[in-house]
Amino acid sequence: MFISRNKGQSLVELSVLLAFVIAPLMLVLPYFSKLIEARHYNDMAARYVAFEKTVWLEKGPENYANSGYGRLAVKQTTDISKEVPDRVFGKIEKAINSSLPSSLVWNAKEHGYATFQFNQSKRNDAQSLFAAFNPNAEQSKQQFFKVESGNGKAPGKISSITNGSLNLLELGGTDFNDKSFFTGSSSIQIASHLLLEDERFRNQPSNVSGRETKRRSEFEFVMNSSLSLLADGWNVGGPKHNYNQVRGLVPSSFLDGDILNKARNLLSKSGVPIVKKLGPSDLKFGHIAIEELPKERYRNE
């Protein structure tokens, strides 16, 4: 007769599994769901930066001085970076102001979505998911986002051949924008969860200079998102610049000259009905109608 010595083994295994695996996992799962949410919004930020650069120049073209009326659609990357916190990560109920903020003042806990906050184990106070890149700075000067943008020539041999062909058309005066490859990137820094830290140092203050208010086991990691976009990106520096861009592509524009126009003007005044409409005010060779640049896209100066 054999007596089993394994009575209660399954209960002990289940208790160990619940206490050391399932329970901590249930506590950390909300944190990981917030990481997925943060990743999604960070992708949106990179997309916003890239798309903004397709319609706003970083600086004026070389012939901006002769563009006419001094109007130019320009928005610096630094200005776009100030828009990202409120437009992408800000609270839903907060109205979006189209005017550019004066500084990078943005508090992650007060101004961000509630979904970007989490509670540490055995703590009731909510903590922001975002950690500042410059934690030693004053609260009003802490930076939670790093944004970069750029545009250049599209990579690849086909693009290079296309640009070479467009250069031939520039002989007529048109200046094509061959920098049609736009990039945008956004970086955020994520704060660690207590259960993911080294338990030996959870209750010890940090011994690193500038991190006195943090735990020794506390860490941060950077989440990066980037987007590349191939677009036309054709932007003009004003009515005169716009006119010169298009004029080189209109073959009949070479007939629009002072000598020919004077001759046509004399013929139209001769009184002969058949040539009356040949005057430069009626028959406009290479005529280009310029649409005015919207006022909201005027350059400040």
PDB file of C-alpha atoms in Angstrom:
ATOM      1  CA  MET A   1       0.000   0.000   0.000  1.00  0.00           C
ATOM      2  CA  PHE A   2       1.413   3.392  -1.082  1.00  0.00           C
ATOM      3  CA  ILE A   3       0.548   6.705   0.578  1.00  0.00           C
ATOM      4  CA  SER A   4       0.699   9.820  -1.649  1.00  0.00           C
ATOM      5  CA  ARG A   5       2.883  12.591  -0.237  1.00  0.00           C
ATOM      6  CA  ASN A   6       1.779  15.161  -2.847  1.00  0.00           C
ATOM      7  CA  LYS A   7      -1.389  16.303  -1.132  1.00  0.00           C
ATOM      8  CA  GLY A   8      -1.727  20.119  -1.291  1.00  0.00           C
ATOM      9  CA  GLN A   9       1.029  20.504  -3.899  1.00  0.00           C
ATOM     10  CA  SER A  10      -1.338  21.982  -6.509  1.00  0.00           C
ATOM     11  CA  LEU A  11      -2.659  24.483  -3.982  1.00  0.00           C
ATOM     12  CA  VAL A  12       0.871  25.598  -3.106  1.00  0.00           C
ATOM     13  CA  GLU A  13       1.805  25.929  -6.795  1.00  0.00           C
ATOM     14  CA  LEU A  14      -1.336  27.978  -7.454  1.00  0.00           C
ATOM     15  CA  SER A  15      -0.580  30.248  -4.486  1.00  0.00           C
ATOM     16  CA  VAL A  16       2.974  30.846  -5.683  1.00  0.00           C
ATOM     17  CA  LEU A  17       1.706  31.547  -9.210  1.00  0.00           C
ATOM     18  CA  LEU A  18      -0.904  34.019  -7.981  1.00  0.00           C
ATOM     19  CA  ALA A  19       1.425  35.832  -5.581  1.00  0.00           C
ATOM     20  CA  PHE A  20       4.556  36.123  -7.695  1.00  0.00           C
ATOM     21  CA  VAL A  21       3.351  36.015 -11.314  1.00  0.00           C
ATOM     22  CA  ILE A  22      -0.316  36.814 -11.883  1.00  0.00           C
ATOM     23  CA  ALA A  23      -0.730  39.547  -9.230  1.00  0.00           C
ATOM     24  CA  PRO A  24       2.346  41.585 -10.319  1.00  0.00           C
ATOM     25  CA  LEU A  25       1.367  41.074 -13.948  1.00  0.00           C
ATOM     26  CA  MET A  26      -2.117  42.478 -13.309  1.00  0.00           C
ATOM     27  CA  LEU A  27      -0.552  45.512 -11.624  1.00  0.00           C
ATOM     28  CA  VAL A  28       1.851  46.166 -14.506  1.00  0.00           C
ATOM     29  CA  LEU A  29      -0.594  45.532 -17.376  1.00  0.00           C
ATOM     30  CA  PRO A  30      -2.222  49.011 -17.128  1.00  0.00           C
ATOM     31  CA  TYR A  31       1.261  50.540 -17.293  1.00  0.00           C
ATOM     32  CA  PHE A  32       2.059  48.665 -20.512  1.00  0.00           C
ATOM     33  CA  SER A  33      -1.287  49.674 -22.020  1.00  0.00           C
ATOM     34  CA  LYS A  34      -0.330  53.295 -21.379  1.00  0.00           C
ATOM     35  CA  LEU A  35       3.003  52.693 -23.103  1.00  0.00           C
ATOM     36  CA  ILE A  36       1.140  51.486 -26.198  1.00  0.00           C
ATOM     37  CA  GLU A  37      -1.067  54.579 -26.034  1.00  0.00           C
ATOM     38  CA  ALA A  38       1.991  56.835 -25.666  1.00  0.00           C
ATOM     39  CA  ARG A  39       3.623  55.154 -28.650  1.00  0.00           C
ATOM     40  CA  HIS A  40       0.531  55.811 -30.757  1.00  0.00           C
ATOM     41  CA  TYR A  41       0.448  59.505 -29.832  1.00  0.00           C
ATOM     42  CA  ASN A  42       4.185  59.841 -30.383  1.00  0.00           C
ATOM     43  CA  ASP A  43       3.680  58.465 -33.910  1.00  0.00           C
ATOM     44  CA  MET A  44       0.978  61.100 -34.386  1.00  0.00           C
ATOM     45  CA  ALA A  45       3.421  63.795 -33.268  1.00  0.00           C
ATOM     46  CA  ALA A  46       6.042  62.679 -35.812  1.00  0.00           C
ATOM     47  CA  ARG A  47       3.347  62.604 -38.511  1.00  0.00           C
ATOM     48  CA  TYR A  48       2.203  66.105 -37.574  1.00  0.00           C
ATOM     49  CA  VAL A  49       5.750  67.468 -37.811  1.00  0.00           C
ATOM     50  CA  ALA A  50       6.389  65.886 -41.224  1.00  0.00           C
ATOM     51  CA  PHE A  51       3.092  67.072 -42.711  1.00  0.00           C
ATOM     52  CA  GLU A  52       3.596  70.600 -41.377  1.00  0.00           C
ATOM     53  CA  LYS A  53       6.899  70.860 -43.218  1.00  0.00           C
ATOM     54  CA  THR A  54       5.237  70.004 -46.536  1.00  0.00           C
ATOM     55  CA  VAL A  55       3.358  73.339 -46.439  1.00  0.00           C
ATOM     56  CA  TRP A  56       5.668  75.560 -44.397  1.00  0.00           C
ATOM     57  CA  LEU A  57       9.223  76.396 -45.390  1.00  0.00           C
ATOM     58  CA  GLU A  58      12.021  76.401 -42.835  1.00  0.00           C
ATOM     59  CA  LYS A  59      13.534  79.444 -44.514  1.00  0.00           C
ATOM     60  CA  GLY A  60      12.990  81.553 -47.600  1.00  0.00           C
ATOM     61  CA  PRO A  61      14.259  80.603 -51.072  1.00  0.00           C
ATOM     62  CA  GLU A  62      17.378  82.200 -52.462  1.00  0.00           C
ATOM     63  CA  ASN A  63      15.382  84.688 -54.534  1.00  0.00           C
ATOM     64  CA  TYR A  64      13.134  85.673 -51.640  1.00  0.00           C
ATOM     65  CA  ALA A  65      14.354  89.283 -51.850  1.00  0.00           C
ATOM     66  CA  ASN A  66      12.744  89.518 -55.294  1.00  0.00           C
ATOM     67  CA  SER A  67       9.624  87.546 -54.409  1.00  0.00           C
ATOM     68  CA  GLY A  68       7.302  90.559 -54.271  1.00  0.00           C
ATOM     69  CA  TYR A  69       5.482  92.072 -51.265  1.00  0.00           C
ATOM     70  CA  GLY A  70       7.718  90.174 -48.843  1.00  0.00           C
ATOM     71  CA  ARG A  71       5.244  87.374 -48.203  1.00  0.00           C
ATOM     72  CA  LEU A  72       6.377  83.862 -47.489  1.00  0.00           C
ATOM     73  CA  ALA A  73       4.867  80.766 -45.865  1.00  0.00           C
ATOM     74  CA  VAL A  74       7.494  80.035 -43.209  1.00  0.00           C
ATOM     75  CA  LYS A  75       7.292  78.184 -39.905  1.00  0.00           C
ATOM     76  CA  GLN A  76      10.424  77.188 -38.032  1.00  0.00           C
ATOM     77  CA  THR A  77      10.851  73.715 -36.522  1.00  0.00           C
ATOM     78  CA  THR A  78      11.123  75.349 -33.094  1.00  0.00           C
ATOM     79  CA  ASP A  79       7.630  76.788 -33.588  1.00  0.00           C
ATOM     80  CA  ILE A  80       6.226  73.407 -34.586  1.00  0.00           C
ATOM     81  CA  SER A  81       7.799  71.802 -31.516  1.00  0.00           C
ATOM     82  CA  LYS A  82       5.882  74.264 -29.331  1.00  0.00           C
ATOM     83  CA  GLU A  83       2.615  73.177 -30.944  1.00  0.00           C
ATOM     84  CA  VAL A  84       3.100  69.426 -30.401  1.00  0.00           C
ATOM     85  CA  PRO A  85       2.307  69.277 -26.635  1.00  0.00           C
ATOM     86  CA  ASP A  86      -1.122  70.919 -26.870  1.00  0.00           C
ATOM     87  CA  ARG A  87      -2.113  69.676 -30.320  1.00  0.00           C
ATOM     88  CA  VAL A  88      -1.136  66.028 -29.774  1.00  0.00           C
ATOM     89  CA  PHE A  89      -0.647  65.286 -26.082  1.00  0.00           C
ATOM     90  CA  GLY A  90      -2.842  67.979 -24.504  1.00  0.00           C
ATOM     91  CA  LYS A  91      -6.152  67.449 -22.732  1.00  0.00           C
ATOM     92  CA  ILE A  92      -9.142  66.848 -24.980  1.00  0.00           C
ATOM     93  CA  GLU A  93     -11.211  69.584 -23.360  1.00  0.00           C
ATOM     94  CA  LYS A  94      -8.487  72.188 -23.856  1.00  0.00           C
ATOM     95  CA  ALA A  95      -9.073  74.504 -26.812  1.00  0.00           C
ATOM     96  CA  ILE A  96      -6.312  74.655 -29.442  1.00  0.00           C
ATOM     97  CA  ASN A  97      -4.908  78.124 -29.975  1.00  0.00           C
ATOM     98  CA  SER A  98      -3.567  78.689 -33.477  1.00  0.00           C
ATOM     99  CA  SER A  99      -1.193  81.413 -32.277  1.00  0.00           C
ATOM    100  CA  LEU A 100       2.250  80.149 -31.360  1.00  0.00           C
ATOM    101  CA  PRO A 101       2.993  79.713 -27.645  1.00  0.00           C
ATOM    102  CA  SER A 102       5.676  81.988 -26.274  1.00  0.00           C
ATOM    103  CA  SER A 103       7.638  79.228 -24.572  1.00  0.00           C
ATOM    104  CA  LEU A 104       7.877  75.496 -23.987  1.00  0.00           C
ATOM    105  CA  VAL A 105       6.056  75.675 -20.647  1.00  0.00           C
ATOM    106  CA  TRP A 106       4.095  72.423 -20.392  1.00  0.00           C
ATOM    107  CA  ASN A 107       3.498  70.365 -17.267  1.00  0.00           C
ATOM    108  CA  ALA A 108       3.031  66.676 -18.051  1.00  0.00           C
ATOM    109  CA  LYS A 109       0.799  65.958 -15.049  1.00  0.00           C
ATOM    110  CA  GLU A 110      -1.391  69.060 -15.286  1.00  0.00           C
ATOM    111  CA  HIS A 111      -1.655  69.543 -19.055  1.00  0.00           C
ATOM    112  CA  GLY A 112      -1.543  65.997 -20.434  1.00  0.00           C
ATOM    113  CA  TYR A 113      -4.227  63.380 -20.987  1.00  0.00           C
ATOM    114  CA  ALA A 114      -5.288  61.465 -17.876  1.00  0.00           C
ATOM    115  CA  THR A 115      -4.323  58.262 -19.692  1.00  0.00           C
ATOM    116  CA  PHE A 116      -0.694  59.385 -19.428  1.00  0.00           C
ATOM    117  CA  GLN A 117      -0.782  59.040 -15.631  1.00  0.00           C
ATOM    118  CA  PHE A 118      -0.403  55.884 -13.564  1.00  0.00           C
ATOM    119  CA  ASN A 119      -0.257  54.831  -9.918  1.00  0.00           C
ATOM    120  CA  GLN A 120       2.767  53.114  -8.470  1.00  0.00           C
ATOM    121  CA  SER A 121       2.283  50.077  -6.233  1.00  0.00           C
ATOM    122  CA  LYS A 122       0.932  50.943  -2.786  1.00  0.00           C
ATOM    123  CA  ARG A 123       0.723  54.614  -3.738  1.00  0.00           C
ATOM    124  CA  ASN A 124      -2.401  56.682  -4.212  1.00  0.00           C
ATOM    125  CA  ASP A 125      -0.880  59.701  -5.959  1.00  0.00           C
ATOM    126  CA  ALA A 126      -0.861  59.571  -9.751  1.00  0.00           C
ATOM    127  CA  GLN A 127       2.470  59.910 -11.499  1.00  0.00           C
ATOM    128  CA  SER A 128       3.040  61.217 -15.000  1.00  0.00           C
ATOM    129  CA  LEU A 129       4.118  58.681 -17.582  1.00  0.00           C
ATOM    130  CA  PHE A 130       6.427  61.297 -19.090  1.00  0.00           C
ATOM    131  CA  ALA A 131       9.791  62.184 -17.584  1.00  0.00           C
ATOM    132  CA  ALA A 132      11.525  65.445 -18.415  1.00  0.00           C
ATOM    133  CA  PHE A 133      14.718  65.340 -20.479  1.00  0.00           C
ATOM    134  CA  ASN A 134      16.111  68.085 -18.237  1.00  0.00           C
ATOM    135  CA  PRO A 135      14.831  67.189 -14.737  1.00  0.00           C
ATOM    136  CA  ASN A 136      17.296  69.557 -13.059  1.00  0.00           C
ATOM    137  CA  ALA A 137      15.696  72.597 -14.689  1.00  0.00           C
ATOM    138  CA  GLU A 138      12.891  74.619 -13.162  1.00  0.00           C
ATOM    139  CA  GLN A 139       9.450  73.087 -13.565  1.00  0.00           C
ATOM    140  CA  SER A 140       8.381  75.810 -15.971  1.00  0.00           C
ATOM    141  CA  LYS A 141      11.423  75.115 -18.179  1.00  0.00           C
ATOM    142  CA  GLN A 142      11.360  71.320 -18.222  1.00  0.00           C
ATOM    143  CA  GLN A 143      11.265  69.789 -21.683  1.00  0.00           C
ATOM    144  CA  PHE A 144       9.134  66.688 -22.229  1.00  0.00           C
ATOM    145  CA  PHE A 145       9.362  66.470 -26.017  1.00  0.00           C
ATOM    146  CA  LYS A 146      12.139  66.599 -28.579  1.00  0.00           C
ATOM    147  CA  VAL A 147      11.034  67.322 -32.131  1.00  0.00           C
ATOM    148  CA  GLU A 148      13.097  67.393 -35.312  1.00  0.00           C
ATOM    149  CA  SER A 149      12.177  67.918 -38.946  1.00  0.00           C
ATOM    150  CA  GLY A 150      13.908  68.251 -42.261  1.00  0.00           C
ATOM    151  CA  ASN A 151      13.584  67.963 -45.985  1.00  0.00           C
ATOM    152  CA  GLY A 152      15.996  67.094 -48.758  1.00  0.00           C
ATOM    153  CA  LYS A 153      16.248  65.333 -52.065  1.00  0.00           C
ATOM    154  CA  ALA A 154      14.374  62.052 -52.335  1.00  0.00           C
ATOM    155  CA  PRO A 155      16.677  59.016 -52.248  1.00  0.00           C
ATOM    156  CA  GLY A 156      16.994  56.598 -55.146  1.00  0.00           C
ATOM    157  CA  LYS A 157      18.216  56.582 -58.735  1.00  0.00           C
ATOM    158  CA  ILE A 158      14.769  57.208 -60.245  1.00  0.00           C
ATOM    159  CA  SER A 159      14.416  60.375 -58.192  1.00  0.00           C
ATOM    160  CA  SER A 160      17.872  61.496 -59.276  1.00  0.00           C
ATOM    161  CA  ILE A 161      16.970  61.010 -62.974  1.00  0.00           C
ATOM    162  CA  THR A 162      13.686  62.893 -62.475  1.00  0.00           C
ATOM    163  CA  ASN A 163      15.463  65.823 -60.852  1.00  0.00           C
ATOM    164  CA  GLY A 164      17.931  65.921 -63.735  1.00  0.00           C
ATOM    165  CA  SER A 165      15.057  66.146 -66.206  1.00  0.00           C
ATOM    166  CA  LEU A 166      13.417  68.942 -64.243  1.00  0.00           C
ATOM    167  CA  ASN A 167      16.668  70.880 -64.297  1.00  0.00           C
ATOM    168  CA  LEU A 168      16.361  71.127 -68.084  1.00  0.00           C
ATOM    169  CA  LEU A 169      12.977  72.853 -67.692  1.00  0.00           C
ATOM    170  CA  GLU A 170      14.575  75.407 -65.381  1.00  0.00           C
ATOM    171  CA  LEU A 171      16.277  76.928 -68.443  1.00  0.00           C
ATOM    172  CA  GLY A 172      13.030  78.816 -69.017  1.00  0.00           C
ATOM    173  CA  GLY A 173      13.249  80.475 -65.619  1.00  0.00           C
ATOM    174  CA  THR A 174      11.299  78.012 -63.483  1.00  0.00           C
ATOM    175  CA  ASP A 175      12.939  77.015 -60.219  1.00  0.00           C
ATOM    176  CA  PHE A 176      11.712  73.573 -59.149  1.00  0.00           C
ATOM    177  CA  ASN A 177      11.908  72.478 -55.549  1.00  0.00           C
ATOM    178  CA  ASP A 178      13.769  69.167 -55.703  1.00  0.00           C
ATOM    179  CA  LYS A 179      13.876  68.816 -51.911  1.00  0.00           C
ATOM    180  CA  SER A 180      10.613  66.913 -51.683  1.00  0.00           C
ATOM    181  CA  PHE A 181      11.579  64.271 -49.105  1.00  0.00           C
ATOM    182  CA  PHE A 182      10.236  65.383 -45.715  1.00  0.00           C
ATOM    183  CA  THR A 183      11.029  63.832 -42.345  1.00  0.00           C
ATOM    184  CA  GLY A 184       9.610  64.329 -38.883  1.00  0.00           C
ATOM    185  CA  SER A 185      10.594  62.785 -35.574  1.00  0.00           C
ATOM    186  CA  SER A 186       9.334  62.998 -32.009  1.00  0.00           C
ATOM    187  CA  SER A 187      10.944  61.698 -28.815  1.00  0.00           C
ATOM    188  CA  ILE A 188       9.446  61.298 -25.349  1.00  0.00           C
ATOM    189  CA  GLN A 189      11.006  59.933 -22.178  1.00  0.00           C
ATOM    190  CA  ILE A 190       9.047  57.352 -20.182  1.00  0.00           C
ATOM    191  CA  ALA A 191       9.217  57.009 -16.392  1.00  0.00           C
ATOM    192  CA  SER A 192       9.757  53.550 -14.914  1.00  0.00           C
ATOM    193  CA  HIS A 193       7.254  51.466 -12.961  1.00  0.00           C
ATOM    194  CA  LEU A 194       8.138  50.451  -9.419  1.00  0.00           C
ATOM    195  CA  LEU A 195       7.592  46.736 -10.119  1.00  0.00           C
ATOM    196  CA  LEU A 196      10.072  46.834 -13.005  1.00  0.00           C
ATOM    197  CA  GLU A 197      12.859  48.333 -10.924  1.00  0.00           C
ATOM    198  CA  ASP A 198      15.511  46.497  -8.948  1.00  0.00           C
ATOM    199  CA  GLU A 199      13.790  45.682  -5.652  1.00  0.00           C
ATOM    200  CA  ARG A 200      17.068  45.959  -3.727  1.00  0.00           C
ATOM    201  CA  PHE A 201      17.221  49.719  -4.309  1.00  0.00           C
ATOM    202  CA  ARG A 202      13.538  50.708  -4.353  1.00  0.00           C
ATOM    203  CA  ASN A 203      13.644  52.338  -0.948  1.00  0.00           C
ATOM    204  CA  GLN A 204      17.023  53.991  -1.368  1.00  0.00           C
ATOM    205  CA  PRO A 205      17.509  57.558  -2.614  1.00  0.00           C
ATOM    206  CA  SER A 206      19.516  58.048  -5.769  1.00  0.00           C
ATOM    207  CA  ASN A 207      23.235  58.618  -5.324  1.00  0.00           C
ATOM    208  CA  VAL A 208      23.544  60.337  -8.716  1.00  0.00           C
ATOM    209  CA  SER A 209      23.960  64.097  -8.694  1.00  0.00           C
ATOM    210  CA  GLY A 210      20.823  65.879  -9.874  1.00  0.00           C
ATOM    211  CA  ARG A 211      18.546  62.922  -9.091  1.00  0.00           C
ATOM    212  CA  GLU A 212      18.163  63.463  -5.369  1.00  0.00           C
ATOM    213  CA  THR A 213      14.359  63.284  -5.553  1.00  0.00           C
ATOM    214  CA  LYS A 214      14.386  59.930  -7.352  1.00  0.00           C
ATOM    215  CA  ARG A 215      14.810  56.360  -6.201  1.00  0.00           C
ATOM    216  CA  ARG A 216      18.100  54.616  -6.759  1.00  0.00           C
ATOM    217  CA  SER A 217      16.334  51.938  -8.791  1.00  0.00           C
ATOM    218  CA  GLU A 218      14.324  54.443 -10.858  1.00  0.00           C
ATOM    219  CA  PHE A 219      15.123  54.681 -14.555  1.00  0.00           C
ATOM    220  CA  GLU A 220      13.816  56.287 -17.754  1.00  0.00           C
ATOM    221  CA  PHE A 221      13.846  55.166 -21.358  1.00  0.00           C
ATOM    222  CA  VAL A 222      13.350  57.174 -24.538  1.00  0.00           C
ATOM    223  CA  MET A 223      10.611  56.379 -27.039  1.00  0.00           C
ATOM    224  CA  ASN A 224      11.351  57.562 -30.585  1.00  0.00           C
ATOM    225  CA  SER A 225       8.983  57.849 -33.544  1.00  0.00           C
ATOM    226  CA  SER A 226       9.794  59.057 -37.040  1.00  0.00           C
ATOM    227  CA  LEU A 227       8.019  59.482 -40.353  1.00  0.00           C
ATOM    228  CA  SER A 228       9.300  60.056 -43.876  1.00  0.00           C
ATOM    229  CA  LEU A 229       7.012  61.577 -46.461  1.00  0.00           C
ATOM    230  CA  LEU A 230       7.506  62.115 -50.186  1.00  0.00           C
ATOM    231  CA  ALA A 231       5.489  65.150 -51.297  1.00  0.00           C
ATOM    232  CA  ASP A 232       5.578  67.939 -53.819  1.00  0.00           C
ATOM    233  CA  GLY A 233       6.305  70.550 -51.196  1.00  0.00           C
ATOM    234  CA  TRP A 234       6.074  73.356 -53.744  1.00  0.00           C
ATOM    235  CA  ASN A 235       5.996  76.632 -51.875  1.00  0.00           C
ATOM    236  CA  VAL A 236       6.190  80.177 -53.185  1.00  0.00           C
ATOM    237  CA  GLY A 237       7.752  83.322 -51.838  1.00  0.00           C
ATOM    238  CA  GLY A 238       5.133  85.791 -53.039  1.00  0.00           C
ATOM    239  CA  PRO A 239       3.184  86.885 -56.146  1.00  0.00           C
ATOM    240  CA  LYS A 240       6.281  87.800 -58.156  1.00  0.00           C
ATOM    241  CA  HIS A 241       8.052  84.585 -57.267  1.00  0.00           C
ATOM    242  CA  ASN A 242       4.894  82.645 -58.133  1.00  0.00           C
ATOM    243  CA  TYR A 243       4.678  84.381 -61.505  1.00  0.00           C
ATOM    244  CA  ASN A 244       8.306  83.633 -62.374  1.00  0.00           C
ATOM    245  CA  GLN A 245       7.897  79.984 -61.390  1.00  0.00           C
ATOM    246  CA  VAL A 246       4.997  79.413 -63.798  1.00  0.00           C
ATOM    247  CA  ARG A 247       6.147  81.687 -66.624  1.00  0.00           C
ATOM    248  CA  GLY A 248       9.027  79.417 -67.571  1.00  0.00           C
ATOM    249  CA  LEU A 249       6.535  76.602 -68.291  1.00  0.00           C
ATOM    250  CA  VAL A 250       4.287  78.679 -70.590  1.00  0.00           C
ATOM    251  CA  PRO A 251       5.719  78.524 -74.168  1.00  0.00           C
ATOM    252  CA  SER A 252       3.678  81.490 -75.438  1.00  0.00           C
ATOM    253  CA  SER A 253       5.207  83.778 -72.806  1.00  0.00           C
ATOM    254  CA  PHE A 254       8.129  84.570 -75.167  1.00  0.00           C
ATOM    255  CA  LEU A 255       5.623  86.492 -77.344  1.00  0.00           C
ATOM    256  CA  ASP A 256       4.925  88.819 -74.428  1.00  0.00           C
ATOM    257  CA  GLY A 257       7.555  91.474 -75.208  1.00  0.00           C
ATOM    258  CA  ASP A 258       7.607  95.262 -75.269  1.00  0.00           C
ATOM    259  CA  ILE A 259       8.301  95.605 -79.025  1.00  0.00           C
ATOM    260  CA  LEU A 260       5.633  93.099 -80.084  1.00  0.00           C
ATOM    261  CA  ASN A 261       3.095  94.520 -77.645  1.00  0.00           C
ATOM    262  CA  LYS A 262       3.604  98.060 -79.006  1.00  0.00           C
ATOM    263  CA  ALA A 263       3.094  96.831 -82.572  1.00  0.00           C
ATOM    264  CA  ARG A 264      -0.068  94.984 -81.580  1.00  0.00           C
ATOM    265  CA  ASN A 265      -1.316  98.047 -79.741  1.00  0.00           C
ATOM    266  CA  LEU A 266      -0.911 100.202 -82.912  1.00  0.00           C
ATOM    267  CA  LEU A 267      -2.728  97.627 -85.034  1.00  0.00           C
ATOM    268  CA  SER A 268      -5.631  97.427 -82.600  1.00  0.00           C
ATOM    269  CA  LYS A 269      -6.093 101.213 -82.860  1.00  0.00           C
ATOM    270  CA  SER A 270      -6.055 101.257 -86.674  1.00  0.00           C
ATOM    271  CA  GLY A 271      -9.828 100.924 -86.790  1.00  0.00           C
ATOM    272  CA  VAL A 272      -9.824  97.628 -88.681  1.00  0.00           C
ATOM    273  CA  PRO A 273     -12.360  95.375 -86.872  1.00  0.00           C
ATOM    274  CA  ILE A 274     -10.493  92.146 -87.563  1.00  0.00           C
ATOM    275  CA  VAL A 275      -7.317  93.317 -85.765  1.00  0.00           C
ATOM    276  CA  LYS A 276      -9.002  95.201 -82.925  1.00  0.00           C
ATOM    277  CA  LYS A 277      -8.797  92.172 -80.613  1.00  0.00           C
ATOM    278  CA  LEU A 278      -5.093  91.657 -81.299  1.00  0.00           C
ATOM    279  CA  GLY A 279      -4.167  94.310 -78.739  1.00  0.00           C
ATOM    280  CA  PRO A 280      -2.155  93.225 -75.670  1.00  0.00           C
ATOM    281  CA  SER A 281      -5.086  94.060 -73.373  1.00  0.00           C
ATOM    282  CA  ASP A 282      -7.355  91.571 -75.189  1.00  0.00           C
ATOM    283  CA  LEU A 283      -5.040  88.830 -76.483  1.00  0.00           C
ATOM    284  CA  LYS A 284      -2.622  88.125 -73.647  1.00  0.00           C
ATOM    285  CA  PHE A 285       0.229  85.826 -74.640  1.00  0.00           C
ATOM    286  CA  GLY A 286       1.529  83.715 -71.746  1.00  0.00           C
ATOM    287  CA  HIS A 287      -0.973  85.271 -69.362  1.00  0.00           C
ATOM    288  CA  ILE A 288      -0.625  84.004 -65.783  1.00  0.00           C
ATOM    289  CA  ALA A 289      -3.262  84.804 -63.142  1.00  0.00           C
ATOM    290  CA  ILE A 290      -1.742  84.864 -59.656  1.00  0.00           C
ATOM    291  CA  GLU A 291      -3.814  83.805 -56.683  1.00  0.00           C
ATOM    292  CA  GLU A 292      -2.950  85.835 -53.606  1.00  0.00           C
ATOM    293  CA  LEU A 293      -1.275  84.067 -50.688  1.00  0.00           C
ATOM    294  CA  PRO A 294      -3.723  83.756 -47.726  1.00  0.00           C
ATOM    295  CA  LYS A 295      -3.072  86.342 -45.018  1.00  0.00           C
ATOM    296  CA  GLU A 296      -2.707  83.721 -42.269  1.00  0.00           C
ATOM    297  CA  ARG A 297       0.409  82.471 -44.041  1.00  0.00           C
ATOM    298  CA  TYR A 298       2.171  85.807 -44.332  1.00  0.00           C
ATOM    299  CA  ARG A 299       5.609  86.079 -42.874  1.00  0.00           C
ATOM    300  CA  ASN A 300       5.698  88.369 -39.833  1.00  0.00           C
ATOM    301  CA  GLU A 301       8.164  90.808 -41.332  1.00  0.00           C
TER     302      GLU A 301
END
